[in-house]
mmCIF file of C-alpha atoms in Angstrom:
data_model
loop_
_atom_site.group_PDB
_atom_site.id
_atom_site.type_symbol
_atom_site.label_atom_id
_atom_site.label_comp_id
_atom_site.label_asym_id
_atom_site.label_seq_id
_atom_site.Cartn_x
_atom_site.Cartn_y
_atom_site.Cartn_z
ATOM 1 C CA MET A 1 69.578 -51.230 13.438
ATOM 2 C CA ALA A 2 66.271 -49.395 14.185
ATOM 3 C CA SER A 3 66.147 -47.800 10.743
ATOM 4 C CA VAL A 4 66.712 -51.189 9.048
ATOM 5 C CA ALA A 5 63.962 -52.687 11.228
ATOM 6 C CA ARG A 6 61.632 -49.911 10.292
ATOM 7 C CA SER A 7 62.309 -50.271 6.648
ATOM 8 C CA PHE A 8 61.959 -54.083 6.717
ATOM 9 C CA SER A 9 58.699 -53.777 8.645
ATOM 10 C CA ARG A 10 57.313 -51.440 5.996
ATOM 11 C CA ILE A 11 58.327 -53.775 3.159
ATOM 12 C CA ALA A 12 56.636 -56.631 4.956
ATOM 13 C CA SER A 13 53.724 -55.278 5.934
ATOM 14 C CA GLN A 14 35.070 -27.830 -0.201
ATOM 15 C CA THR A 15 31.715 -26.643 0.062
ATOM 16 C CA ALA A 16 28.574 -25.071 1.840
ATOM 17 C CA PRO A 17 26.005 -22.648 0.353
ATOM 18 C CA ARG A 18 27.548 -19.388 -0.745
ATOM 19 C CA SER A 19 27.468 -16.698 1.871
ATOM 20 C CA SER A 20 28.569 -13.143 1.471
ATOM 21 C CA CYS A 21 31.360 -11.857 3.640
ATOM 22 C CA SER A 22 30.978 -8.272 2.541
ATOM 23 C CA SER A 23 28.276 -5.875 3.594
ATOM 24 C CA THR A 24 27.113 -2.520 2.350
ATOM 25 C CA LEU A 25 28.348 0.198 4.594
ATOM 26 C CA ARG A 26 25.411 2.558 4.575
ATOM 27 C CA THR A 27 26.788 5.275 6.852
ATOM 28 C CA ALA A 28 30.109 6.704 7.884
ATOM 29 C CA THR A 29 29.292 5.734 11.457
ATOM 30 C CA THR A 30 28.951 2.062 10.594
ATOM 31 C CA PHE A 31 32.185 2.164 8.534
ATOM 32 C CA ASN A 32 34.134 3.759 11.372
ATOM 33 C CA ALA A 33 32.767 1.325 13.935
ATOM 34 C CA ARG A 34 33.798 -1.674 11.859
ATOM 35 C CA ARG A 35 37.183 -0.246 11.148
ATOM 36 C CA ALA A 36 37.712 0.234 14.862
ATOM 37 C CA LEU A 37 36.633 -3.343 15.531
ATOM 38 C CA ALA A 38 39.097 -4.602 12.934
ATOM 39 C CA ARG A 39 41.906 -2.572 14.477
ATOM 40 C CA GLN A 40 41.098 -3.800 17.978
ATOM 41 C CA THR A 41 40.933 -7.443 16.787
ATOM 42 C CA PHE A 42 44.151 -7.548 14.715
ATOM 43 C CA GLN A 43 46.518 -5.501 16.815
ATOM 44 C CA PRO A 44 46.587 -7.554 20.023
ATOM 45 C CA SER A 45 46.974 -10.651 17.938
ATOM 46 C CA SER A 46 50.126 -9.635 16.067
ATOM 47 C CA ARG A 47 52.425 -11.569 18.428
ATOM 48 C CA ARG A 48 50.306 -14.707 18.793
ATOM 49 C CA GLY A 49 51.711 -16.892 16.153
ATOM 50 C CA TYR A 50 53.841 -19.990 15.786
ATOM 51 C CA ALA A 51 57.060 -19.766 17.803
ATOM 52 C CA SER A 52 59.293 -22.805 17.890
ATOM 53 C CA GLY A 53 61.876 -21.135 20.019
ATOM 54 C CA SER A 54 61.761 -19.456 23.431
ATOM 55 C CA SER A 55 61.766 -15.911 22.103
ATOM 56 C CA GLY A 56 58.430 -14.232 21.345
ATOM 57 C CA GLY A 57 58.754 -13.122 17.760
ATOM 58 C CA SER A 58 56.054 -11.840 15.471
ATOM 59 C CA SER A 59 53.823 -14.284 13.618
ATOM 60 C CA THR A 60 52.591 -14.681 10.089
ATOM 61 C CA THR A 61 49.562 -16.568 11.294
ATOM 62 C CA PRO A 62 47.718 -14.234 13.729
ATOM 63 C CA TYR A 63 44.830 -15.333 15.904
ATOM 64 C CA ILE A 64 41.570 -13.793 14.740
ATOM 65 C CA LEU A 65 39.127 -13.360 17.592
ATOM 66 C CA GLY A 66 36.155 -11.806 15.730
ATOM 67 C CA ILE A 67 34.250 -12.257 12.516
ATOM 68 C CA LEU A 68 35.316 -9.562 10.040
ATOM 69 C CA GLY A 69 33.473 -8.578 6.961
ATOM 70 C CA LEU A 70 35.752 -8.103 3.995
ATOM 71 C CA ALA A 71 35.097 -7.161 0.351
ATOM 72 C CA GLY A 72 37.622 -7.802 -2.403
ATOM 73 C CA ALA A 73 37.804 -7.377 -6.148
ATOM 74 C CA GLY A 74 38.700 -11.020 -6.609
ATOM 75 C CA GLY A 75 35.898 -12.273 -4.385
ATOM 76 C CA ALA A 76 38.364 -13.542 -1.768
ATOM 77 C CA TYR A 77 37.122 -14.104 1.670
ATOM 78 C CA PHE A 78 37.952 -15.631 5.079
ATOM 79 C CA TYR A 79 36.446 -18.877 6.160
ATOM 80 C CA PHE A 80 35.899 -20.566 9.465
ATOM 81 C CA ASN A 81 37.023 -23.913 10.882
ATOM 82 C CA ASN A 82 35.400 -25.189 14.099
ATOM 83 C CA GLY A 83 34.712 -21.746 15.401
ATOM 84 C CA GLY A 84 38.100 -20.255 14.519
ATOM 85 C CA LEU A 85 38.740 -17.754 11.681
ATOM 86 C CA THR A 86 41.699 -19.309 9.862
ATOM 87 C CA GLN A 87 42.435 -18.620 6.214
ATOM 88 C CA LEU A 88 41.717 -17.026 2.914
ATOM 89 C CA LYS A 89 40.174 -19.286 0.260
ATOM 90 C CA GLU A 90 39.703 -18.737 -3.435
ATOM 91 C CA GLY A 91 38.675 -20.794 -6.414
ATOM 92 C CA SER A 92 41.192 -21.768 -9.100
ATOM 93 C CA SER A 93 40.344 -18.692 -11.117
ATOM 94 C CA GLY A 94 40.038 -16.381 -8.182
ATOM 95 C CA GLU A 95 36.271 -16.613 -7.781
ATOM 96 C CA SER A 96 34.655 -17.015 -4.353
ATOM 97 C CA ARG A 97 33.835 -20.640 -3.598
ATOM 98 C CA GLY A 98 31.729 -20.359 -0.477
ATOM 99 C CA VAL A 99 32.434 -21.343 3.147
ATOM 100 C CA PHE A 100 35.067 -24.071 3.271
ATOM 101 C CA THR A 101 34.463 -27.038 5.570
ATOM 102 C CA PRO A 102 37.384 -29.427 5.603
ATOM 103 C CA SER A 103 36.395 -33.058 4.761
ATOM 104 C CA LYS A 104 38.055 -36.275 5.636
ATOM 105 C CA ASP A 105 39.803 -36.113 2.275
ATOM 106 C CA ASP A 106 41.292 -32.740 3.242
ATOM 107 C CA TYR A 107 42.594 -34.174 6.487
ATOM 108 C CA GLN A 108 43.968 -37.195 4.627
ATOM 109 C CA LYS A 109 45.976 -34.821 2.497
ATOM 110 C CA VAL A 110 47.436 -33.257 5.615
ATOM 111 C CA TYR A 111 48.201 -36.671 6.973
ATOM 112 C CA ASN A 112 49.849 -37.750 3.717
ATOM 113 C CA LEU A 113 52.166 -34.719 3.679
ATOM 114 C CA ILE A 114 53.256 -35.446 7.296
ATOM 115 C CA ALA A 115 53.857 -39.089 6.375
ATOM 116 C CA SER A 116 55.865 -38.159 3.282
ATOM 117 C CA ARG A 117 58.049 -35.806 5.367
ATOM 118 C CA LEU A 118 58.551 -38.571 7.925
ATOM 119 C CA GLU A 119 59.787 -40.784 5.097
ATOM 120 C CA GLU A 120 61.996 -38.177 3.467
ATOM 121 C CA LYS A 121 63.486 -36.428 6.517
ATOM 122 C CA ASP A 122 65.631 -39.223 8.024
ATOM 123 C CA ASP A 123 68.264 -37.005 9.554
ATOM 124 C CA TYR A 124 66.912 -37.241 13.100
ATOM 125 C CA ASP A 125 67.430 -39.758 15.882
ATOM 126 C CA ASP A 126 67.592 -43.342 14.570
ATOM 127 C CA GLY A 127 66.481 -42.116 11.175
ATOM 128 C CA SER A 128 63.001 -40.820 12.052
ATOM 129 C CA TYR A 129 61.208 -37.794 13.376
ATOM 130 C CA GLY A 130 58.318 -40.053 14.327
ATOM 131 C CA PRO A 131 59.107 -40.486 18.055
ATOM 132 C CA VAL A 132 59.633 -36.793 18.699
ATOM 133 C CA ILE A 133 56.352 -36.019 16.883
ATOM 134 C CA VAL A 134 54.553 -38.497 19.186
ATOM 135 C CA ARG A 135 56.196 -36.741 22.142
ATOM 136 C CA LEU A 136 54.946 -33.359 20.883
ATOM 137 C CA ALA A 137 51.333 -34.666 20.638
ATOM 138 C CA TRP A 138 51.655 -36.329 24.072
ATOM 139 C CA HIS A 139 53.105 -33.285 25.851
ATOM 140 C CA CYS A 140 50.693 -30.742 24.348
ATOM 141 C CA SER A 141 47.802 -32.997 25.570
ATOM 142 C CA GLY A 142 49.201 -34.198 28.896
ATOM 143 C CA THR A 143 48.916 -30.791 30.621
ATOM 144 C CA TYR A 144 45.205 -31.262 31.197
ATOM 145 C CA ASP A 145 43.774 -30.787 34.685
ATOM 146 C CA LYS A 146 40.321 -32.282 35.088
ATOM 147 C CA ASP A 147 39.599 -30.247 38.253
ATOM 148 C CA THR A 148 40.152 -26.871 36.642
ATOM 149 C CA ASN A 149 39.440 -27.992 33.033
ATOM 150 C CA THR A 150 42.627 -26.242 31.911
ATOM 151 C CA GLY A 151 45.464 -27.400 29.676
ATOM 152 C CA GLY A 152 45.257 -30.194 27.118
ATOM 153 C CA SER A 153 45.721 -30.126 23.378
ATOM 154 C CA ASN A 154 43.175 -27.391 22.814
ATOM 155 C CA GLY A 155 45.283 -24.196 22.374
ATOM 156 C CA ALA A 156 48.701 -25.348 21.209
ATOM 157 C CA THR A 157 50.148 -22.981 23.879
ATOM 158 C CA MET A 158 53.551 -24.667 23.644
ATOM 159 C CA ARG A 159 54.189 -22.225 20.809
ATOM 160 C CA PHE A 160 54.878 -19.595 23.496
ATOM 161 C CA ALA A 161 57.958 -19.369 25.652
ATOM 162 C CA PRO A 162 56.380 -19.901 29.089
ATOM 163 C CA GLU A 163 55.251 -23.398 28.130
ATOM 164 C CA GLY A 164 57.705 -24.135 25.380
ATOM 165 C CA ASP A 165 60.526 -23.511 27.892
ATOM 166 C CA HIS A 166 59.316 -26.036 30.435
ATOM 167 C CA GLY A 167 61.984 -28.618 31.111
ATOM 168 C CA ALA A 168 59.739 -31.487 30.068
ATOM 169 C CA ASN A 169 59.338 -29.897 26.647
ATOM 170 C CA ALA A 170 63.070 -29.530 25.900
ATOM 171 C CA GLY A 171 63.842 -30.669 22.352
ATOM 172 C CA LEU A 172 60.305 -30.320 21.046
ATOM 173 C CA LYS A 173 61.296 -27.323 18.943
ATOM 174 C CA ALA A 174 62.542 -29.953 16.438
ATOM 175 C CA ALA A 175 59.026 -31.407 16.154
ATOM 176 C CA ARG A 176 57.304 -28.023 15.868
ATOM 177 C CA ASP A 177 59.730 -26.920 13.199
ATOM 178 C CA PHE A 178 59.270 -30.188 11.292
ATOM 179 C CA LEU A 179 55.541 -29.513 11.108
ATOM 180 C CA GLU A 180 55.740 -25.823 10.178
ATOM 181 C CA PRO A 181 55.908 -26.499 6.370
ATOM 182 C CA VAL A 182 52.729 -28.575 6.714
ATOM 183 C CA LYS A 183 50.985 -25.667 8.411
ATOM 184 C CA GLN A 184 52.141 -23.365 5.604
ATOM 185 C CA LYS A 185 50.774 -25.792 2.995
ATOM 186 C CA PHE A 186 47.462 -26.207 4.805
ATOM 187 C CA PRO A 187 46.939 -22.929 6.682
ATOM 188 C CA TRP A 188 43.322 -23.689 7.440
ATOM 189 C CA ILE A 189 44.239 -26.361 10.068
ATOM 190 C CA THR A 190 44.895 -25.112 13.590
ATOM 191 C CA TYR A 191 48.178 -25.939 15.261
ATOM 192 C CA SER A 192 46.217 -27.790 17.940
ATOM 193 C CA ASP A 193 44.681 -30.060 15.352
ATOM 194 C CA LEU A 194 47.900 -30.330 13.391
ATOM 195 C CA TRP A 195 49.999 -31.469 16.312
ATOM 196 C CA THR A 196 47.555 -34.116 17.444
ATOM 197 C CA LEU A 197 46.929 -35.336 13.878
ATOM 198 C CA ALA A 198 50.737 -35.527 13.383
ATOM 199 C CA GLY A 199 50.953 -37.706 16.503
ATOM 200 C CA VAL A 200 48.344 -40.064 15.037
ATOM 201 C CA CYS A 201 50.228 -40.084 11.766
ATOM 202 C CA ALA A 202 53.549 -40.947 13.417
ATOM 203 C CA ILE A 203 52.025 -43.792 15.397
ATOM 204 C CA GLN A 204 50.441 -45.275 12.313
ATOM 205 C CA GLU A 205 53.493 -44.799 10.043
ATOM 206 C CA MET A 206 55.679 -46.542 12.638
ATOM 207 C CA GLN A 207 53.514 -49.693 12.384
ATOM 208 C CA GLY A 208 51.238 -48.865 15.233
ATOM 209 C CA PRO A 209 47.445 -49.208 15.408
ATOM 210 C CA VAL A 210 45.038 -47.053 13.429
ATOM 211 C CA VAL A 211 43.999 -44.278 15.827
ATOM 212 C CA PRO A 212 40.625 -42.562 15.321
ATOM 213 C CA TRP A 213 40.922 -38.780 15.398
ATOM 214 C CA ARG A 214 38.659 -35.785 14.990
ATOM 215 C CA PRO A 215 39.291 -32.028 14.482
ATOM 216 C CA GLY A 216 37.814 -29.217 16.465
ATOM 217 C CA ARG A 217 40.650 -27.697 18.493
ATOM 218 C CA THR A 218 41.285 -23.972 18.387
ATOM 219 C CA ASP A 219 44.532 -22.117 18.918
ATOM 220 C CA ARG A 220 44.787 -19.892 21.987
ATOM 221 C CA ASP A 221 47.047 -17.132 23.150
ATOM 222 C CA VAL A 222 49.952 -16.921 25.599
ATOM 223 C CA THR A 223 47.693 -16.176 28.551
ATOM 224 C CA MET A 224 46.468 -19.766 28.384
ATOM 225 C CA CYS A 225 49.890 -21.356 28.910
ATOM 226 C CA THR A 226 49.854 -24.004 31.629
ATOM 227 C CA PRO A 227 52.096 -23.913 34.700
ATOM 228 C CA ASP A 228 55.237 -26.061 34.812
ATOM 229 C CA GLY A 229 55.115 -29.415 36.562
ATOM 230 C CA ARG A 230 52.093 -30.985 34.912
ATOM 231 C CA LEU A 231 54.045 -33.550 32.887
ATOM 232 C CA PRO A 232 55.674 -36.714 34.330
ATOM 233 C CA ASP A 233 59.153 -36.571 35.882
ATOM 234 C CA GLY A 234 61.119 -39.642 34.891
ATOM 235 C CA ALA A 235 63.184 -39.513 38.106
ATOM 236 C CA LYS A 236 60.206 -40.308 40.299
ATOM 237 C CA GLU A 237 58.128 -43.424 40.959
ATOM 238 C CA GLN A 238 54.579 -44.795 41.225
ATOM 239 C CA SER A 239 53.005 -42.247 43.529
ATOM 240 C CA HIS A 240 54.122 -39.515 41.148
ATOM 241 C CA LEU A 241 52.703 -41.405 38.139
ATOM 242 C CA ARG A 242 49.330 -41.811 39.799
ATOM 243 C CA ALA A 243 49.252 -38.140 40.822
ATOM 244 C CA ILE A 244 50.161 -36.838 37.315
ATOM 245 C CA PHE A 245 48.009 -39.196 35.364
ATOM 246 C CA GLY A 246 45.157 -39.150 37.917
ATOM 247 C CA ARG A 247 44.962 -35.348 37.469
ATOM 248 C CA MET A 248 44.129 -36.061 33.826
ATOM 249 C CA GLY A 249 41.646 -38.769 34.694
ATOM 250 C CA PHE A 250 43.553 -41.925 33.902
ATOM 251 C CA ASP A 251 43.503 -45.173 35.914
ATOM 252 C CA ASP A 252 46.324 -47.686 36.473
ATOM 253 C CA ARG A 253 45.605 -49.679 33.290
ATOM 254 C CA GLU A 254 45.646 -46.520 31.167
ATOM 255 C CA ILE A 255 48.845 -45.289 32.786
ATOM 256 C CA VAL A 256 50.605 -48.502 31.818
ATOM 257 C CA ALA A 257 49.162 -48.479 28.336
ATOM 258 C CA LEU A 258 50.370 -44.931 27.667
ATOM 259 C CA SER A 259 53.782 -45.800 29.050
ATOM 260 C CA GLY A 260 54.126 -48.262 26.178
ATOM 261 C CA ALA A 261 54.996 -45.339 23.956
ATOM 262 C CA HIS A 262 58.454 -45.598 25.520
ATOM 263 C CA ALA A 263 59.121 -48.321 22.947
ATOM 264 C CA LEU A 264 59.759 -45.302 20.751
ATOM 265 C CA GLY A 265 62.629 -42.773 20.775
ATOM 266 C CA ARG A 266 65.409 -42.095 23.198
ATOM 267 C CA CYS A 267 66.497 -39.761 25.970
ATOM 268 C CA HIS A 268 69.133 -37.046 25.551
ATOM 269 C CA THR A 269 71.554 -35.658 28.105
ATOM 270 C CA ASP A 270 71.087 -32.157 26.819
ATOM 271 C CA ARG A 271 67.281 -32.338 27.319
ATOM 272 C CA SER A 272 66.100 -34.530 30.153
ATOM 273 C CA GLY A 273 69.575 -35.377 31.454
ATOM 274 C CA PHE A 274 68.951 -39.062 30.802
ATOM 275 C CA ASP A 275 70.527 -40.928 27.959
ATOM 276 C CA GLY A 276 69.713 -43.820 25.643
ATOM 277 C CA PRO A 277 66.811 -45.687 23.997
ATOM 278 C CA TRP A 278 64.307 -47.935 25.770
ATOM 279 C CA SER A 279 64.205 -50.568 23.027
ATOM 280 C CA PHE A 280 66.293 -51.976 20.205
ATOM 281 C CA SER A 281 63.774 -50.716 17.581
ATOM 282 C CA PRO A 282 62.944 -47.177 18.679
ATOM 283 C CA THR A 283 61.151 -46.264 15.459
ATOM 284 C CA VAL A 284 58.680 -49.157 15.452
ATOM 285 C CA VAL A 285 55.561 -49.309 17.648
ATOM 286 C CA SER A 286 55.531 -52.605 19.487
ATOM 287 C CA ASN A 287 55.128 -54.188 22.916
ATOM 288 C CA ASP A 288 58.903 -54.501 23.212
ATOM 289 C CA TYR A 289 58.994 -51.969 26.086
ATOM 290 C CA PHE A 290 56.971 -54.362 28.264
ATOM 291 C CA ARG A 291 58.847 -57.458 27.214
ATOM 292 C CA LEU A 292 62.190 -55.846 27.899
ATOM 293 C CA LEU A 293 61.102 -54.527 31.284
ATOM 294 C CA LEU A 294 60.256 -58.054 32.396
ATOM 295 C CA GLY A 295 62.713 -60.082 30.335
ATOM 296 C CA GLU A 296 65.975 -58.173 30.864
ATOM 297 C CA LYS A 297 68.025 -57.730 34.007
ATOM 298 C CA TRP A 298 68.469 -54.097 34.938
ATOM 299 C CA SER A 299 71.091 -52.428 37.099
ATOM 300 C CA PHE A 300 71.909 -48.763 37.970
ATOM 301 C CA LYS A 301 74.056 -47.068 35.373
ATOM 302 C CA LYS A 302 77.343 -45.922 36.775
ATOM 303 C CA TRP A 303 77.810 -42.385 35.475
ATOM 304 C CA ASP A 304 77.634 -38.717 36.471
ATOM 305 C CA GLY A 305 74.089 -38.261 35.189
ATOM 306 C CA PRO A 306 70.749 -38.686 36.998
ATOM 307 C CA LYS A 307 69.680 -42.045 38.320
ATOM 308 C CA GLN A 308 68.685 -44.414 35.549
ATOM 309 C CA TYR A 309 68.898 -48.136 34.764
ATOM 310 C CA GLN A 310 70.710 -50.005 32.009
ATOM 311 C CA ASP A 311 70.325 -53.581 30.748
ATOM 312 C CA VAL A 312 72.964 -55.866 32.132
ATOM 313 C CA ALA A 313 73.430 -57.827 28.898
ATOM 314 C CA THR A 314 74.286 -55.080 26.429
ATOM 315 C CA LYS A 315 74.401 -51.906 28.493
ATOM 316 C CA SER A 316 72.882 -50.126 25.494
ATOM 317 C CA LEU A 317 69.267 -49.799 26.697
ATOM 318 C CA MET A 318 67.955 -47.703 29.576
ATOM 319 C CA MET A 319 64.960 -47.482 31.817
ATOM 320 C CA LEU A 320 63.891 -44.583 34.028
ATOM 321 C CA PRO A 321 62.747 -44.832 37.697
ATOM 322 C CA THR A 322 59.197 -44.228 36.416
ATOM 323 C CA ASP A 323 59.588 -47.246 34.059
ATOM 324 C CA MET A 324 60.867 -49.579 36.789
ATOM 325 C CA ALA A 325 57.961 -48.409 39.006
ATOM 326 C CA LEU A 326 55.625 -50.236 36.620
ATOM 327 C CA ILE A 327 57.095 -53.663 37.582
ATOM 328 C CA LYS A 328 57.715 -52.801 41.244
ATOM 329 C CA ASP A 329 54.068 -51.867 41.831
ATOM 330 C CA LYS A 330 51.690 -54.840 42.035
ATOM 331 C CA GLU A 331 48.765 -53.144 40.298
ATOM 332 C CA PHE A 332 50.865 -51.701 37.507
ATOM 333 C CA ARG A 333 52.776 -54.944 36.969
ATOM 334 C CA LYS A 334 49.796 -57.036 36.121
ATOM 335 C CA HIS A 335 49.166 -54.798 33.083
ATOM 336 C CA VAL A 336 52.805 -54.900 32.106
ATOM 337 C CA GLU A 337 52.666 -58.665 32.066
ATOM 338 C CA ARG A 338 49.449 -58.720 30.091
ATOM 339 C CA TYR A 339 50.821 -56.428 27.392
ATOM 340 C CA ALA A 340 54.169 -58.268 27.251
ATOM 341 C CA LYS A 341 52.281 -61.440 26.394
ATOM 342 C CA ASP A 342 49.694 -59.975 24.010
ATOM 343 C CA ASP A 343 50.715 -57.255 21.552
ATOM 344 C CA GLN A 344 47.185 -57.009 20.171
ATOM 345 C CA ALA A 345 45.798 -56.278 23.613
ATOM 346 C CA PHE A 346 48.414 -53.549 24.003
ATOM 347 C CA PHE A 347 47.644 -52.054 20.540
ATOM 348 C CA SER A 348 43.921 -52.007 21.205
ATOM 349 C CA GLU A 349 44.143 -50.449 24.666
ATOM 350 C CA PHE A 350 46.930 -48.074 23.691
ATOM 351 C CA ARG A 351 44.803 -46.849 20.739
ATOM 352 C CA ASP A 352 41.842 -46.114 22.982
ATOM 353 C CA VAL A 353 43.783 -44.367 25.668
ATOM 354 C CA LEU A 354 45.677 -42.304 23.117
ATOM 355 C CA VAL A 355 42.361 -41.117 21.658
ATOM 356 C CA LYS A 356 41.344 -40.113 25.183
ATOM 357 C CA LEU A 357 44.606 -38.242 25.822
ATOM 358 C CA LEU A 358 44.470 -36.253 22.595
ATOM 359 C CA GLU A 359 40.881 -35.163 23.361
ATOM 360 C CA LEU A 360 41.194 -34.111 26.990
ATOM 361 C CA GLY A 361 39.533 -30.778 27.616
ATOM 362 C CA VAL A 362 38.621 -30.122 24.007
ATOM 363 C CA PRO A 363 35.149 -28.509 23.621
ATOM 364 C CA PHE A 364 34.196 -30.442 20.480
ATOM 365 C CA GLN A 365 31.133 -29.557 18.496
ATOM 366 C CA SER A 366 31.305 -32.974 16.939
ATOM 367 C CA LYS A 367 30.423 -36.316 18.508
ATOM 368 C CA PRO A 368 32.694 -39.256 19.267
ATOM 369 C CA GLU A 369 31.138 -41.150 16.370
ATOM 370 C CA ASP A 370 32.397 -38.448 14.056
ATOM 371 C CA ARG A 371 36.015 -39.512 14.570
ATOM 372 C CA MET A 372 37.781 -40.475 11.352
ATOM 373 C CA SER A 373 40.375 -43.172 10.675
ATOM 374 C CA LEU A 374 42.913 -41.884 8.248
ATOM 375 C CA LYS A 375 44.722 -44.339 5.969
ATOM 376 C CA PRO A 376 48.335 -45.112 6.746
ATOM 377 C CA THR A 377 50.669 -44.698 3.743
ATOM 378 C CA THR A 378 52.456 -47.924 4.855
ATOM 379 C CA SER A 379 49.323 -49.852 3.834
ATOM 380 C CA GLU A 380 49.505 -48.718 0.239
#
């Protein structure tokens, strides 16, 4: 049903001035010093690549922590993106083209590839990887702690076992693996930027609002993994929600707006322990989550799993204790009621709070007005 709804909804609706990366090595001392620097820079980084599983394998995309001068017969050189050394770039005939600064058009190409994969790869839940991509973007950002200025999307530290193995991140290997071919196609983009851009893409391609986004995140190593327990626990209630989201700097209205993402996707017994979708159209962004919370009757599900609710009418939908907390709590409920009545209000406020979430803790060199709105392929 969700796949049909998604399909029906869709039917209805590089360059700076040339700079030399090589330098003349005038003495053996200088040469040896630079060779030592290169060795010190590359060797500790050999294990700091993409890892979708819990094991720490070697990487084909090492972190480069210093600026290295290289000379090559073909004029190849390394270029920089937002302070991070990322990838070799050559012209079509092998000539050096200068320092590459990705433009909006370059990011649109990344977006388009993600969108095309979302369209083509329909062998995941309810026919779309979209919801799990949104969850990846959400979980890599939702670890931020405003008091210590740690965590957040800057770093993509979920690549490493300590964070990737956190219970709240179970199942996100599927999302990371889904995006790996995109990273291979566009190696200049950091994982941190890729994951958040993919979240924006998934929201837009599932009929959600256009979400402004900007690059500038860098990838970090395993030492920057965040401690477990920073993401919401669906088995708890309003005090827990305020503690978790308050740590990130969100108020009651923003907590409810972000919770609207539960219109998407479903829970799995082999991941969270819970089971089922929140809405009848789990691959379409809508205000259905709020309408169903208020409009349906809910009762405890009788089963051997953790405490969760199911709709009385069809017994096919579920809500978590954290979801029900939004209508039990007076301050939360007034926002639920407002979003249930006005989908445009929800879209507008969800867009704004999602932008905030994806940027938490990121030391951007750009300004908020530099955010870009990338074109959804569904509008073509």
